[in-house]
mmCIF file of C-alpha atoms in Angstrom:
data_model
loop_
_atom_site.group_PDB
_atom_site.id
_atom_site.type_symbol
_atom_site.label_atom_id
_atom_site.label_comp_id
_atom_site.label_asym_id
_atom_site.label_seq_id
_atom_site.Cartn_x
_atom_site.Cartn_y
_atom_site.Cartn_z
ATOM 1 C CA MET F 1 -35.098 19.063 -63.213
ATOM 2 C CA GLY F 2 -31.767 18.967 -64.993
ATOM 3 C CA GLU F 3 -28.721 16.865 -64.393
ATOM 4 C CA LYS F 4 -26.830 19.833 -62.925
ATOM 5 C CA GLU F 5 -29.602 20.404 -60.398
ATOM 6 C CA PHE F 6 -29.496 16.735 -59.387
ATOM 7 C CA ASP F 7 -25.711 16.847 -59.050
ATOM 8 C CA SER F 8 -25.991 20.013 -56.983
ATOM 9 C CA GLN F 9 -28.662 18.462 -54.759
ATOM 10 C CA ILE F 10 -26.620 15.277 -54.370
ATOM 11 C CA GLN F 11 -23.570 17.329 -53.430
ATOM 12 C CA GLU F 12 -25.612 19.305 -50.863
ATOM 13 C CA LEU F 13 -27.013 16.092 -49.405
ATOM 14 C CA GLU F 14 -23.541 14.541 -49.236
ATOM 15 C CA SER F 15 -22.263 17.670 -47.479
ATOM 16 C CA GLU F 16 -25.189 17.496 -45.049
ATOM 17 C CA ILE F 17 -24.495 13.799 -44.413
ATOM 18 C CA GLU F 18 -20.823 14.571 -43.763
ATOM 19 C CA ARG F 19 -21.738 17.420 -41.388
ATOM 20 C CA ILE F 20 -24.180 15.192 -39.493
ATOM 21 C CA THR F 21 -21.612 12.373 -39.352
ATOM 22 C CA ASP F 22 -19.023 14.777 -37.924
ATOM 23 C CA GLN F 23 -21.574 15.982 -35.398
ATOM 24 C CA LEU F 24 -22.325 12.386 -34.357
ATOM 25 C CA ASP F 25 -18.609 11.677 -34.013
ATOM 26 C CA ALA F 26 -18.257 14.746 -31.801
ATOM 27 C CA GLN F 27 -21.189 13.595 -29.678
ATOM 28 C CA ASN F 28 -19.640 10.150 -29.455
ATOM 29 C CA ASP F 29 -16.443 11.766 -28.149
ATOM 30 C CA TYR F 30 -18.589 13.687 -25.679
ATOM 31 C CA GLU F 31 -20.126 10.443 -24.452
ATOM 32 C CA ASN F 32 -16.675 8.857 -24.109
ATOM 33 C CA VAL F 33 -15.392 11.858 -22.155
ATOM 34 C CA LYS F 34 -18.507 11.765 -19.984
ATOM 35 C CA LYS F 35 -17.933 8.060 -19.230
ATOM 36 C CA GLU F 36 -14.273 8.687 -18.411
ATOM 37 C CA LEU F 37 -15.272 11.571 -16.151
ATOM 38 C CA ASP F 38 -17.748 9.350 -14.318
ATOM 39 C CA ILE F 39 -15.030 6.730 -13.853
ATOM 40 C CA LEU F 40 -12.662 9.409 -12.527
ATOM 41 C CA ARG F 41 -15.333 10.705 -10.179
ATOM 42 C CA ASN F 42 -15.990 7.233 -8.822
ATOM 43 C CA TYR F 43 -12.292 6.543 -8.369
ATOM 44 C CA GLU F 44 -11.003 9.893 -7.115
ATOM 45 C CA PHE F 45 -13.985 11.183 -5.156
ATOM 46 C CA LYS F 46 -15.731 8.019 -3.996
ATOM 47 C CA GLU F 47 -15.969 9.125 -0.368
ATOM 48 C CA GLU F 48 -17.278 12.565 -1.241
ATOM 49 C CA MET F 49 -19.713 11.171 -3.803
ATOM 50 C CA ASP F 50 -21.152 8.758 -1.266
ATOM 51 C CA HIS F 51 -22.146 11.755 0.819
ATOM 52 C CA GLU F 52 -23.364 14.031 -1.939
ATOM 53 C CA LYS F 53 -24.413 12.602 -5.311
ATOM 54 C CA THR F 54 -25.262 15.946 -6.931
ATOM 55 C CA GLN F 55 -21.892 17.685 -6.618
ATOM 56 C CA THR F 56 -20.098 18.698 -9.784
ATOM 57 C CA VAL F 57 -16.491 17.806 -10.470
ATOM 58 C CA GLU F 58 -15.523 21.412 -9.763
ATOM 59 C CA GLU F 59 -17.220 21.265 -6.367
ATOM 60 C CA LEU F 60 -15.537 17.956 -5.603
ATOM 61 C CA LEU F 61 -12.153 19.378 -6.604
ATOM 62 C CA LEU F 62 -12.718 22.441 -4.414
ATOM 63 C CA LEU F 63 -13.680 20.210 -1.502
ATOM 64 C CA LYS F 64 -10.601 18.036 -1.975
ATOM 65 C CA ASN F 65 -8.429 21.154 -2.345
ATOM 66 C CA LYS F 66 -9.766 22.561 0.943
ATOM 67 C CA ARG F 67 -9.028 19.275 2.693
ATOM 68 C CA LEU F 68 -5.501 19.211 1.293
ATOM 69 C CA GLN F 69 -4.931 22.844 2.334
ATOM 70 C CA LYS F 70 -6.148 22.041 5.848
ATOM 71 C CA LYS F 71 -3.858 19.016 6.028
ATOM 72 C CA ALA F 72 -0.925 21.094 4.732
ATOM 73 C CA ALA F 73 -1.589 23.768 7.380
ATOM 74 C CA GLU F 74 -1.733 21.115 10.117
ATOM 75 C CA THR F 75 1.490 19.557 8.851
ATOM 76 C CA ASN F 76 3.212 22.960 8.738
ATOM 77 C CA ALA F 77 2.100 23.690 12.303
ATOM 78 C CA LEU F 78 3.420 20.306 13.440
ATOM 79 C CA LEU F 79 6.695 20.925 11.609
ATOM 80 C CA SER F 80 7.018 24.320 13.295
ATOM 81 C CA ASP F 81 6.387 22.762 16.717
ATOM 82 C CA LYS F 82 8.940 20.026 16.089
ATOM 83 C CA THR F 83 11.484 22.578 14.834
ATOM 84 C CA ASN F 84 11.042 24.646 18.010
ATOM 85 C CA GLU F 85 11.347 21.516 20.127
ATOM 86 C CA LEU F 86 14.524 20.505 18.283
ATOM 87 C CA THR F 87 15.998 23.985 18.780
ATOM 88 C CA GLN F 88 15.278 23.843 22.518
ATOM 89 C CA GLN F 89 16.756 20.362 22.818
ATOM 90 C CA SER F 90 19.852 21.414 20.876
ATOM 91 C CA GLU F 91 20.327 24.367 23.241
ATOM 92 C CA THR F 92 19.902 22.046 26.231
ATOM 93 C CA ILE F 93 22.457 19.606 24.804
ATOM 94 C CA GLU F 94 24.924 22.430 24.195
ATOM 95 C CA ARG F 95 24.471 23.742 27.754
ATOM 96 C CA LEU F 96 24.890 20.246 29.221
ATOM 97 C CA GLN F 97 28.024 19.653 27.131
ATOM 98 C CA ASP F 98 29.462 22.910 28.461
ATOM 99 C CA GLU F 99 28.667 21.792 32.029
ATOM 100 C CA VAL F 100 30.271 18.377 31.452
ATOM 101 C CA SER F 101 33.366 20.032 30.010
ATOM 102 C CA LEU F 102 33.620 22.420 32.959
ATOM 103 C CA LYS F 103 33.156 19.608 35.485
ATOM 104 C CA ALA F 104 35.726 17.460 33.707
ATOM 105 C CA THR F 105 38.182 20.356 33.878
ATOM 106 C CA LEU F 106 37.461 20.863 37.595
ATOM 107 C CA VAL F 107 37.897 17.152 38.323
ATOM 108 C CA ALA F 108 41.196 17.110 36.436
ATOM 109 C CA GLU F 109 42.410 20.158 38.391
ATOM 110 C CA LEU F 110 41.399 18.568 41.677
ATOM 111 C CA GLU F 111 43.138 15.315 40.820
ATOM 112 C CA THR F 112 46.383 17.047 39.852
ATOM 113 C CA GLY F 113 46.272 19.443 42.749
ATOM 114 C CA GLN F 114 46.082 22.500 40.555
ATOM 115 C CA TRP F 115 42.941 23.789 42.157
ATOM 116 C CA PRO F 116 43.589 27.472 42.887
ATOM 117 C CA HIS F 117 41.796 27.499 46.210
ATOM 118 C CA ARG F 118 43.648 25.049 48.418
ATOM 119 C CA CYS F 119 42.316 24.351 51.839
#
């Protein structure tokens, strides 16, 4: 075997070592991401994970999304009810203010003797 063949083989082996090193680094990143994901799961979805250990993150996110949508719908319904109640109370207040104004006018007319229908 000649020197060129050795150099070529060494270069191929160095390239292979570099490729394998890059692959290991990528796998190390994968392991770090996996650990971070497990931490996130434990923090964000602890309640759900206690009930079902085999759910994927996607399933947990869907479950949480459904719960949030349900809560939003309940909150919107409550807001609608309160808005209707406020509208009714505002109408009642307006009607009562009109009655008070009318009665105050009648009392003032009676006190000054300007009531049109004298007895």
